């Protein structure tokens, strides 16, 4: 909840409707899901979708938020702290496009791949995140 007159705290992550639809399909096949934003090694810097708990997170990871994919289902999104240090000024949207994605991500056999669309937070959004002690 924000104080009267305070800017609402923006989300750090969102999902397009097309990506949410694919996530609903993947959830029906694999159960609860999670994302971990890859740091750029084997799979470039793609958001990697896994069955929940298959990719272990810990103190080196930051929970960016949860994607609302409809029907009361959410998908948590994680990123390593080291990568977060570079991306903390950006809002991320998970989208999907046609094409073969990363071999470790659940969408790979579907002929689709998740990707990140990013934008820099506005000054107002950044101040709201700072005021909420989220940076």
PDB file of C-alpha atoms in Angstrom, residues 2 6-14 63-66 84 88-92 119-135:
ATOM      1  CA  UNK A   2       1.312   3.449  -0.830  1.00  0.00           C
ATOM      2  CA  UNK A   6       2.969   8.544  -3.202  1.00  0.00           C
ATOM      3  CA  UNK A   7       3.463   6.984  -6.615  1.00  0.00           C
ATOM      4  CA  UNK A   8       2.405   3.332  -6.848  1.00  0.00           C
ATOM      5  CA  UNK A   9       5.292   0.875  -6.765  1.00  0.00           C
ATOM      6  CA  UNK A  10       5.795  -0.453 -10.293  1.00  0.00           C
ATOM      7  CA  UNK A  11       6.226  -4.110 -11.058  1.00  0.00           C
ATOM      8  CA  UNK A  12       9.685  -5.213 -12.152  1.00  0.00           C
ATOM      9  CA  UNK A  13       8.338  -7.913 -14.470  1.00  0.00           C
ATOM     10  CA  UNK A  14       5.303  -8.403 -16.662  1.00  0.00           C
ATOM     11  CA  UNK A  63      13.075 -12.610  -6.832  1.00  0.00           C
ATOM     12  CA  UNK A  64      11.937  -9.956  -9.313  1.00  0.00           C
ATOM     13  CA  UNK A  65       8.248 -10.687  -8.976  1.00  0.00           C
ATOM     14  CA  UNK A  66       5.482 -13.011 -10.072  1.00  0.00           C
ATOM     15  CA  UNK A  84      20.439  -7.728 -11.241  1.00  0.00           C
ATOM     16  CA  UNK A  88      17.967  -3.084 -11.683  1.00  0.00           C
ATOM     17  CA  UNK A  89      17.058   0.097 -13.578  1.00  0.00           C
ATOM     18  CA  UNK A  90      14.928  -1.823 -16.088  1.00  0.00           C
ATOM     19  CA  UNK A  91      11.401  -3.112 -16.284  1.00  0.00           C
ATOM     20  CA  UNK A  92      11.298  -6.538 -17.956  1.00  0.00           C
ATOM     21  CA  UNK A 119      12.819  -0.535 -20.838  1.00  0.00           C
ATOM     22  CA  UNK A 120      14.422   1.813 -18.358  1.00  0.00           C
ATOM     23  CA  UNK A 121      12.192   2.779 -15.443  1.00  0.00           C
ATOM     24  CA  UNK A 122      10.905   6.341 -15.625  1.00  0.00           C
ATOM     25  CA  UNK A 123      12.189   8.784 -13.022  1.00  0.00           C
ATOM     26  CA  UNK A 124       8.853   8.511 -11.188  1.00  0.00           C
ATOM     27  CA  UNK A 125       8.954   4.709 -11.180  1.00  0.00           C
ATOM     28  CA  UNK A 126      12.556   4.693  -9.968  1.00  0.00           C
ATOM     29  CA  UNK A 127      11.702   7.058  -7.106  1.00  0.00           C
ATOM     30  CA  UNK A 128       8.739   4.863  -6.130  1.00  0.00           C
ATOM     31  CA  UNK A 129      11.027   1.800  -6.043  1.00  0.00           C
ATOM     32  CA  UNK A 130      13.545   3.721  -3.928  1.00  0.00           C
ATOM     33  CA  UNK A 131      10.820   4.966  -1.571  1.00  0.00           C
ATOM     34  CA  UNK A 132       9.667   1.356  -1.140  1.00  0.00           C
ATOM     35  CA  UNK A 133      13.275   0.266  -0.449  1.00  0.00           C
ATOM     36  CA  UNK A 134      13.211  -2.041  -3.471  1.00  0.00           C
ATOM     37  CA  UNK A 135      16.516  -0.982  -5.050  1.00  0.00           C
TER      38      UNK A 135
END
